[in-house]
Amino acid sequence: MALHDKFGRAITDLRISITDRCNYKCVYCRTGNEGALYGDLPFSDYLRMARVLVGMGITKVRLTGGEPLLRNSVVEFVRELAKLRPQGLKPPSSTSGNGAAEAAPFQSSFREIGEPLDIALTTNGHLLAEMAQPLKDAGLTRVTVSMDAVDPDRFARITRVPNGYDHVLAGIRAARRAGLWPLKVNCVLMRGFNEDQIIPFGMFAREEGVTVRFIEFMPLEEGRTWAPSTVVTLDEILARMAEYRPLVEIPHARSETARRYRFEDGVGEIGIIAPVSHPFCGHCSRIRITSDGKIRTCLFSVWDHDLHAQMRRGASDEELADFIHGVVAKKEERHHIGEPDFVPASRTMVHIGG
Ligand code: SAM
C-alpha cells in the first residue's frame, strides 16, 4: 500500500542526508565552529532504506547533507539508486463529483511503473565542477546549488570560506554543460547579510539561464539567531524584484514548495520558497532520513525515528516497511514557526538535511 499520513497526504519524496559534515559554515545554518557530528552510514544501508521506501511509493530521492559531495563514492551510490524503479502511484479512483480536485495532489509525483527514479542533489557546489558529469552519467537527474550572494566578498562573509565563489560558479556551469537540468540555485535571504542581492540574483538568473529560488530564513540554525525580523519575506522579495523588472506568476503543482515567476519578457525564472510567511505544510509530501539513519517526518520534528536501529536488530524488509508506516502515521500536520507554542526542532538543519 502506498504511503499516506493520517491527513491524507501521499508521501512520495524522500530526502537522504548522506553526511552531516560540511565544508561551509553559512551564517544562517552554522556557527563558525565545528560542532559535534551524528556521523554517517555505509551507502549500502541508505540503499536498502531507499529500496524499501521506493517499494512503498517514493518516486523522488534527493541527496543532501551536510555537504553530500564530501562523501567518497557518491557517484557509485547514485548509480545504484538509479537502478531502483518506482512502483507508480495511481491517482485515487474518484467516486465523488470532484475527482479532478482529489487527484490533483498526486499529479506532480505520478510515475508510470518502470519509469526511472527522479534523483536530485542539493549541494553547496564547491566540489561540483569535477563531479557534475560523472554524477549525470551515473543517473543523477537534477541538481540544486546553494549560493547566497553573487558578489564574491559577500559570498565569503556568508559562507565563512574565502575563495569559494569561483568554485561554486564553475560548479553551476559544469552542471549545466552536463545536462543536469533544470538547474536551480537556492539563496537563503537573511536580513543584514544579503537582502540587497535580490536584484543581482534576478540578473544572474537571466544571464546564466538558471532558476534562482529565494528561501525564507527558518529557525533551524545552530546559533539560534533567528527572529521574525531577520526573515526577508515573499512579499518583500516580490516588491524588490518588481523595481527591476515586472514578473508574471507561473502556475505550479500543489506539492511544489516554490512559487514560480518568470520575467515578463520571457527571459529568466525565479522562485520563492516561503515557509514562514506562506506555509505550505498542507501539501507536504516529504520524509527525511538523517545521516545516522533516523526518519524525520518534518523539518521541525521534536523527535526522530530510528530506522537504522531496526536494521541493526535484523528486521526484514517487511518489518522495515511496517515500521515506516507507523512512523508516517505520526507525521506532524504543520510547523508552528512564529507562534507562541513553537518548540525548536530537535536538530539543526546541517544535521537534518535540507
Ligand atoms: N550543503 C548542501 C547545500 O549547501 O545545499 C546541502 C545541505 S543544506 C543544509 C540544504 C539547504 O538548506 C541549502 O539550500 C541551505 O541554503 C538551506 N538552509 C540551511 N539552513 C537554513 C535555514 N536556517 N533556513 C532556510 N534554509 C536553510
CSV table of C-alpha atoms and ligand atoms in Angstrom, one decimal:
chain,number,residue,atom,x,y,z
A,1,MET,CA,0.0,0.0,0.0
A,2,ALA,CA,1.3,3.5,-0.9
A,3,LEU,CA,2.4,5.7,1.9
A,4,HIS,CA,-0.2,8.2,3.3
A,5,ASP,CA,-0.2,10.1,6.5
A,6,LYS,CA,-3.3,10.5,8.7
A,7,PHE,CA,-4.1,13.8,7.0
A,8,GLY,CA,-4.3,12.0,3.6
A,9,ARG,CA,-1.1,13.4,2.2
A,10,ALA,CA,0.8,11.0,-0.1
A,11,ILE,CA,4.4,10.6,0.8
A,12,THR,CA,6.4,10.5,-2.4
A,13,ASP,CA,9.6,12.5,-1.8
A,14,LEU,CA,12.5,11.2,0.2
A,15,ARG,CA,15.5,13.2,1.3
A,16,ILE,CA,18.6,11.3,2.4
A,17,SER,CA,21.3,13.1,4.2
A,18,ILE,CA,24.5,11.1,3.4
A,19,THR,CA,26.7,13.1,5.8
A,20,ASP,CA,26.3,15.8,8.4
A,21,ARG,CA,29.8,17.1,7.7
A,22,CYS,CA,30.0,20.3,5.7
A,23,ASN,CA,32.9,22.3,4.3
A,24,TYR,CA,31.0,25.6,4.6
A,25,LYS,CA,29.8,27.4,7.7
A,26,CYS,CA,27.0,29.5,6.3
A,27,VAL,CA,25.7,32.2,8.8
A,28,TYR,CA,22.1,31.1,8.5
A,29,CYS,CA,22.9,27.5,9.2
A,30,ARG,CA,26.0,27.1,11.4
A,31,THR,CA,28.1,28.8,14.0
A,32,GLY,CA,31.7,29.5,13.0
A,33,ASN,CA,32.9,26.5,15.0
A,34,GLU,CA,33.0,22.8,14.2
A,35,GLY,CA,30.2,21.1,16.3
A,36,ALA,CA,29.6,17.5,17.2
A,37,LEU,CA,28.6,15.2,14.5
A,38,TYR,CA,26.0,12.4,14.4
A,39,GLY,CA,28.0,10.6,11.8
A,40,ASP,CA,27.0,8.7,8.7
A,41,LEU,CA,26.3,5.2,7.5
A,42,PRO,CA,27.7,2.9,4.7
A,43,PHE,CA,26.0,3.6,1.4
A,44,SER,CA,24.6,0.0,1.4
A,45,ASP,CA,22.4,1.0,4.4
A,46,TYR,CA,21.0,4.0,2.7
A,47,LEU,CA,20.4,2.0,-0.4
A,48,ARG,CA,18.4,-0.6,1.5
A,49,MET,CA,16.3,2.1,3.1
A,50,ALA,CA,15.7,3.7,-0.3
A,51,ARG,CA,14.8,0.4,-1.9
A,52,VAL,CA,12.2,-0.4,0.8
A,53,LEU,CA,10.8,3.2,0.6
A,54,VAL,CA,10.7,3.1,-3.2
A,55,GLY,CA,8.7,-0.1,-2.9
A,56,MET,CA,6.2,1.9,-0.8
A,57,GLY,CA,5.6,4.7,-3.2
A,58,ILE,CA,8.6,7.0,-3.1
A,59,THR,CA,9.2,8.4,-6.6
A,60,LYS,CA,11.8,11.0,-5.9
A,61,VAL,CA,15.0,10.9,-3.9
A,62,ARG,CA,17.1,13.9,-3.0
A,63,LEU,CA,20.6,13.5,-1.6
A,64,THR,CA,21.6,16.2,0.8
A,65,GLY,CA,23.7,16.8,3.9
A,66,GLY,CA,25.8,18.4,5.4
A,67,GLU,CA,27.6,18.6,2.1
A,68,PRO,CA,26.8,15.4,0.1
A,69,LEU,CA,29.8,15.7,-2.3
A,70,LEU,CA,32.2,15.3,0.6
A,71,ARG,CA,31.3,11.6,0.6
A,72,ASN,CA,33.6,9.4,-1.4
A,73,SER,CA,31.7,7.0,-3.7
A,74,VAL,CA,28.7,9.2,-4.0
A,75,VAL,CA,28.8,8.6,-7.8
A,76,GLU,CA,28.6,4.9,-7.2
A,77,PHE,CA,25.7,5.4,-4.8
A,78,VAL,CA,23.8,7.4,-7.4
A,79,ARG,CA,24.5,4.6,-9.9
A,80,GLU,CA,22.9,2.0,-7.6
A,81,LEU,CA,19.9,4.3,-6.8
A,82,ALA,CA,19.3,4.7,-10.5
A,83,LYS,CA,18.6,1.0,-10.7
A,84,LEU,CA,15.6,1.3,-8.4
A,85,ARG,CA,12.2,1.6,-10.2
A,86,PRO,CA,9.3,3.4,-8.5
A,87,GLN,CA,6.2,1.3,-8.1
A,88,GLY,CA,3.9,4.0,-9.6
A,89,LEU,CA,1.3,5.9,-7.7
A,90,LYS,CA,-2.2,5.7,-9.2
A,91,PRO,CA,-4.4,8.7,-8.5
A,92,PRO,CA,-7.2,7.6,-6.2
A,93,SER,CA,-10.2,6.3,-8.3
A,94,SER,CA,-12.8,9.0,-7.9
A,95,THR,CA,-16.3,8.2,-6.8
A,96,SER,CA,-17.4,11.6,-5.9
A,97,GLY,CA,-18.1,14.5,-8.2
A,98,ASN,CA,-14.8,16.4,-7.5
A,99,GLY,CA,-12.5,13.7,-8.8
A,100,ALA,CA,-10.1,16.1,-10.5
A,101,ALA,CA,-9.6,18.1,-7.3
A,102,GLU,CA,-8.9,14.9,-5.4
A,103,ALA,CA,-6.4,13.6,-7.9
A,104,ALA,CA,-4.5,17.0,-8.1
A,105,PRO,CA,-2.0,16.3,-5.2
A,106,PHE,CA,-0.8,13.2,-7.0
A,107,GLN,CA,-0.1,14.7,-10.4
A,108,SER,CA,3.4,16.1,-9.9
A,109,SER,CA,4.6,12.9,-8.3
A,110,PHE,CA,2.9,10.4,-10.5
A,111,ARG,CA,5.3,8.0,-12.2
A,112,GLU,CA,4.5,5.2,-14.5
A,113,ILE,CA,5.6,1.8,-13.3
A,114,GLY,CA,9.2,1.2,-14.6
A,115,GLU,CA,9.9,4.9,-15.1
A,116,PRO,CA,13.3,5.8,-13.6
A,117,LEU,CA,13.6,7.2,-10.1
A,118,ASP,CA,13.9,11.0,-10.0
A,119,ILE,CA,17.3,11.5,-8.3
A,120,ALA,CA,18.2,15.0,-7.2
A,121,LEU,CA,21.1,16.5,-5.3
A,122,THR,CA,21.4,19.6,-3.1
A,123,THR,CA,25.0,20.8,-2.8
A,124,ASN,CA,26.9,23.9,-2.0
A,125,GLY,CA,28.6,23.4,-5.4
A,126,HIS,CA,32.2,23.7,-4.1
A,127,LEU,CA,33.2,20.3,-5.5
A,128,LEU,CA,30.6,20.1,-8.3
A,129,ALA,CA,32.8,21.2,-11.2
A,130,GLU,CA,34.7,17.9,-11.3
A,131,MET,CA,31.7,15.7,-10.3
A,132,ALA,CA,28.8,17.1,-12.4
A,133,GLN,CA,29.5,14.9,-15.5
A,134,PRO,CA,30.2,11.7,-13.6
A,135,LEU,CA,27.0,12.2,-11.5
A,136,LYS,CA,25.0,12.8,-14.6
A,137,ASP,CA,26.4,9.7,-16.2
A,138,ALA,CA,25.6,7.7,-13.1
A,139,GLY,CA,21.9,8.7,-13.3
A,140,LEU,CA,21.5,11.9,-11.4
A,141,THR,CA,18.6,13.8,-12.8
A,142,ARG,CA,18.8,17.2,-11.3
A,143,VAL,CA,20.9,19.4,-9.1
A,144,THR,CA,20.2,22.4,-6.8
A,145,VAL,CA,23.2,24.5,-5.9
A,146,SER,CA,23.1,26.8,-2.8
A,147,MET,CA,24.5,30.2,-3.4
A,148,ASP,CA,23.7,33.1,-1.2
A,149,ALA,CA,25.4,36.1,-3.0
A,150,VAL,CA,26.5,36.9,-6.5
A,151,ASP,CA,29.2,39.2,-5.0
A,152,PRO,CA,32.4,37.2,-4.1
A,153,ASP,CA,33.2,39.1,-1.0
A,154,ARG,CA,29.6,38.9,0.3
A,155,PHE,CA,29.7,35.2,-0.5
A,156,ALA,CA,32.8,34.7,1.6
A,157,ARG,CA,31.2,36.6,4.5
A,158,ILE,CA,28.1,34.4,4.4
A,159,THR,CA,29.8,31.0,3.9
A,160,ARG,CA,32.9,31.9,6.0
A,161,VAL,CA,35.0,30.4,3.3
A,162,PRO,CA,37.5,32.5,1.3
A,163,ASN,CA,37.5,32.0,-2.5
A,164,GLY,CA,34.6,29.7,-2.6
A,165,TYR,CA,32.6,31.8,-5.1
A,166,ASP,CA,34.7,30.8,-8.1
A,167,HIS,CA,34.4,27.1,-7.3
A,168,VAL,CA,30.6,27.4,-7.0
A,169,LEU,CA,30.2,29.3,-10.2
A,170,ALA,CA,32.3,26.8,-12.0
A,171,GLY,CA,30.2,24.0,-10.5
A,172,ILE,CA,26.9,25.6,-11.7
A,173,ARG,CA,28.3,26.0,-15.2
A,174,ALA,CA,29.7,22.4,-15.2
A,175,ALA,CA,26.3,21.1,-14.1
A,176,ARG,CA,24.6,23.0,-16.9
A,177,ARG,CA,27.1,21.6,-19.5
A,178,ALA,CA,26.5,18.1,-18.2
A,179,GLY,CA,22.8,18.4,-18.8
A,180,LEU,CA,21.7,18.4,-15.1
A,181,TRP,CA,18.6,20.2,-15.9
A,182,PRO,CA,16.5,22.1,-14.7
A,183,LEU,CA,19.3,23.7,-12.7
A,184,LYS,CA,18.1,25.6,-9.6
A,185,VAL,CA,20.2,27.9,-7.4
A,186,ASN,CA,18.9,28.3,-3.8
A,187,CYS,CA,19.5,31.6,-2.0
A,188,VAL,CA,18.6,31.9,1.7
A,189,LEU,CA,17.9,35.6,2.4
A,190,MET,CA,18.9,36.8,5.9
A,191,ARG,CA,18.4,40.4,6.8
A,192,GLY,CA,21.6,42.3,7.3
A,193,PHE,CA,23.6,39.8,5.1
A,194,ASN,CA,22.2,39.6,1.6
A,195,GLU,CA,18.8,41.2,1.1
A,196,ASP,CA,20.5,43.6,-1.3
A,197,GLN,CA,21.3,40.6,-3.6
A,198,ILE,CA,17.7,40.2,-4.8
A,199,ILE,CA,18.0,42.2,-7.9
A,200,PRO,CA,21.6,41.0,-8.7
A,201,PHE,CA,20.2,37.4,-8.5
A,202,GLY,CA,17.4,38.4,-10.9
A,203,MET,CA,20.1,39.4,-13.3
A,204,PHE,CA,22.1,36.2,-12.6
A,205,ALA,CA,19.0,34.1,-13.3
A,206,ARG,CA,18.7,35.7,-16.7
A,207,GLU,CA,22.4,35.7,-17.6
A,208,GLU,CA,23.1,32.1,-16.5
A,209,GLY,CA,19.8,30.5,-17.5
A,210,VAL,CA,19.2,29.1,-14.1
A,211,THR,CA,16.2,29.3,-11.8
A,212,VAL,CA,17.1,31.2,-8.7
A,213,ARG,CA,14.9,30.3,-5.7
A,214,PHE,CA,14.9,32.6,-2.7
A,215,ILE,CA,14.2,30.8,0.6
A,216,GLU,CA,12.9,32.5,3.7
A,217,PHE,CA,15.3,32.0,6.7
A,218,MET,CA,13.8,29.4,9.1
A,219,PRO,CA,14.7,28.8,12.8
A,220,LEU,CA,16.9,25.8,12.1
A,221,GLU,CA,20.3,27.4,12.6
A,222,GLU,CA,22.9,26.3,15.1
A,223,GLY,CA,23.4,29.8,16.5
A,224,ARG,CA,19.7,30.4,17.5
A,225,THR,CA,19.9,33.9,15.9
A,226,TRP,CA,16.5,33.6,14.1
A,227,ALA,CA,13.9,36.3,14.8
A,228,PRO,CA,10.9,37.3,12.7
A,229,SER,CA,12.7,40.5,11.8
A,230,THR,CA,15.6,38.5,10.2
A,231,VAL,CA,13.2,37.0,7.6
A,232,VAL,CA,13.1,38.6,4.2
A,233,THR,CA,9.6,37.7,3.2
A,234,LEU,CA,8.0,36.7,-0.1
A,235,ASP,CA,6.1,40.0,-0.3
A,236,GLU,CA,9.3,41.9,0.2
A,237,ILE,CA,11.2,39.9,-2.4
A,238,LEU,CA,8.5,40.4,-5.0
A,239,ALA,CA,8.4,44.1,-4.3
A,240,ARG,CA,12.1,44.5,-4.6
A,241,MET,CA,12.3,42.4,-7.8
A,242,ALA,CA,9.4,44.4,-9.4
A,243,GLU,CA,11.7,47.5,-9.1
A,244,TYR,CA,14.0,45.7,-11.5
A,245,ARG,CA,11.5,44.1,-14.0
A,246,PRO,CA,7.9,43.0,-14.0
A,247,LEU,CA,7.2,39.4,-13.1
A,248,VAL,CA,4.4,37.0,-14.1
A,249,GLU,CA,3.4,34.2,-11.8
A,250,ILE,CA,3.7,30.7,-13.3
A,251,PRO,CA,1.1,28.1,-12.2
A,252,HIS,CA,2.8,25.5,-10.0
A,253,ALA,CA,1.8,22.0,-8.8
A,254,ARG,CA,0.3,21.9,-5.3
A,255,SER,CA,3.1,19.8,-3.9
A,256,GLU,CA,5.8,22.2,-5.2
A,257,THR,CA,7.3,24.2,-2.4
A,258,ALA,CA,8.3,27.2,-4.5
A,259,ARG,CA,6.0,29.8,-6.0
A,260,ARG,CA,7.3,30.4,-9.5
A,261,TYR,CA,7.6,33.6,-11.5
A,262,ARG,CA,9.1,34.5,-14.9
A,263,PHE,CA,10.2,37.9,-16.1
A,264,GLU,CA,7.6,39.5,-18.3
A,265,ASP,CA,9.9,39.5,-21.4
A,266,GLY,CA,10.2,35.7,-21.1
A,267,VAL,CA,13.9,35.6,-20.1
A,268,GLY,CA,14.6,34.1,-16.7
A,269,GLU,CA,12.7,32.5,-13.9
A,270,ILE,CA,12.8,32.9,-10.2
A,271,GLY,CA,11.1,31.0,-7.4
A,272,ILE,CA,10.3,31.9,-3.8
A,273,ILE,CA,10.1,29.3,-1.0
A,274,ALA,CA,8.1,31.0,1.8
A,275,PRO,CA,7.7,28.5,4.7
A,276,VAL,CA,7.5,31.3,7.2
A,277,SER,CA,5.2,33.9,5.6
A,278,HIS,CA,3.2,31.4,3.4
A,279,PRO,CA,3.4,27.9,4.9
A,280,PHE,CA,2.7,25.0,2.5
A,281,CYS,CA,2.6,22.1,5.0
A,282,GLY,CA,-0.8,21.1,3.8
A,283,HIS,CA,0.8,19.8,0.6
A,284,CYS,CA,3.9,18.3,2.2
A,285,SER,CA,4.9,15.0,0.5
A,286,ARG,CA,8.3,14.6,2.2
A,287,ILE,CA,10.1,12.5,4.7
A,288,ARG,CA,13.7,12.6,5.6
A,289,ILE,CA,16.4,10.2,6.6
A,290,THR,CA,19.3,11.7,8.6
A,291,SER,CA,22.9,10.7,8.0
A,292,ASP,CA,22.7,8.4,11.0
A,293,GLY,CA,19.6,6.6,9.8
A,294,LYS,CA,16.7,8.3,11.6
A,295,ILE,CA,13.5,9.1,9.9
A,296,ARG,CA,12.2,12.7,10.4
A,297,THR,CA,8.6,13.4,9.3
A,298,CYS,CA,9.0,17.2,9.4
A,299,LEU,CA,11.9,19.7,9.4
A,300,PHE,CA,10.6,20.9,12.8
A,301,SER,CA,10.1,17.5,14.4
A,302,VAL,CA,11.0,17.4,18.0
A,303,TRP,CA,11.8,13.6,17.8
A,304,ASP,CA,13.0,11.2,15.2
A,305,HIS,CA,12.6,7.5,14.5
A,306,ASP,CA,15.5,5.1,14.4
A,307,LEU,CA,15.2,3.1,11.2
A,308,HIS,CA,18.8,2.1,11.3
A,309,ALA,CA,18.3,0.5,14.8
A,310,GLN,CA,15.6,-1.7,13.2
A,311,MET,CA,18.1,-2.8,10.6
A,312,ARG,CA,20.8,-3.5,13.2
A,313,ARG,CA,18.4,-5.7,15.1
A,314,GLY,CA,17.9,-7.8,11.8
A,315,ALA,CA,14.5,-6.6,10.7
A,316,SER,CA,13.3,-8.0,7.4
A,317,ASP,CA,12.2,-5.6,4.6
A,318,GLU,CA,8.6,-6.2,5.5
A,319,GLU,CA,9.3,-5.3,9.1
A,320,LEU,CA,11.1,-2.1,8.0
A,321,ALA,CA,8.0,-1.3,5.8
A,322,ASP,CA,5.7,-1.8,8.9
A,323,PHE,CA,8.0,0.5,11.0
A,324,ILE,CA,7.9,3.2,8.3
A,325,HIS,CA,4.1,3.0,8.0
A,326,GLY,CA,3.9,3.5,11.8
A,327,VAL,CA,6.3,6.5,11.6
A,328,VAL,CA,4.5,8.2,8.7
A,329,ALA,CA,1.2,7.9,10.6
A,330,LYS,CA,2.8,10.2,13.2
A,331,LYS,CA,3.7,12.9,10.6
A,332,GLU,CA,3.0,16.4,12.0
A,333,GLU,CA,0.2,18.4,10.5
A,334,ARG,CA,2.2,21.6,10.2
A,335,HIS,CA,5.0,23.6,11.7
A,336,HIS,CA,4.5,26.4,14.2
A,337,ILE,CA,7.1,28.9,13.3
A,338,GLY,CA,6.5,32.3,14.8
A,339,GLU,CA,3.6,31.1,17.0
A,340,PRO,CA,3.7,31.2,20.8
A,341,ASP,CA,3.7,27.4,21.1
A,342,PHE,CA,6.8,27.0,18.7
A,343,VAL,CA,9.3,24.5,20.0
A,344,PRO,CA,12.6,24.4,18.2
A,345,ALA,CA,13.4,21.2,16.2
A,346,SER,CA,15.4,18.6,18.0
A,347,ARG,CA,18.2,19.0,15.4
A,348,THR,CA,19.5,21.9,13.4
A,349,MET,CA,19.5,22.0,9.6
A,350,VAL,CA,23.0,20.7,9.0
A,351,HIS,CA,22.2,17.6,11.0
A,352,ILE,CA,18.8,17.0,9.3
A,353,GLY,CA,19.5,17.6,5.7
A,354,GLY,CA,17.6,20.4,3.9
B,1,SAM,N1,25.4,21.5,1.8
B,1,SAM,C1,24.3,21.5,0.9
B,1,SAM,C2,23.9,22.8,0.4
B,1,SAM,O1,24.6,23.8,0.8
B,1,SAM,O2,23.0,22.9,-0.4
B,1,SAM,C3,23.1,20.7,1.3
B,1,SAM,C4,22.6,20.9,2.8
B,1,SAM,S1,22.0,22.5,3.1
B,1,SAM,C5,21.5,22.2,4.8
B,1,SAM,C6,20.4,22.4,2.3
B,1,SAM,C7,19.7,23.7,2.1
B,1,SAM,O3,19.2,24.2,3.3
B,1,SAM,C8,20.5,24.8,1.4
B,1,SAM,O4,19.9,25.3,0.3
B,1,SAM,C9,20.6,25.8,2.5
B,1,SAM,O5,20.7,27.1,2.0
B,1,SAM,C10,19.3,25.6,3.3
B,1,SAM,N2,19.3,26.1,4.7
B,1,SAM,C11,20.2,25.8,5.6
B,1,SAM,N3,19.8,26.4,6.8
B,1,SAM,C12,18.7,27.1,6.5
B,1,SAM,C13,17.8,27.9,7.3
B,1,SAM,N4,18.1,28.2,8.6
B,1,SAM,N5,16.7,28.4,6.7
B,1,SAM,C14,16.4,28.2,5.4
B,1,SAM,N6,17.2,27.4,4.6
B,1,SAM,C15,18.3,26.9,5.2
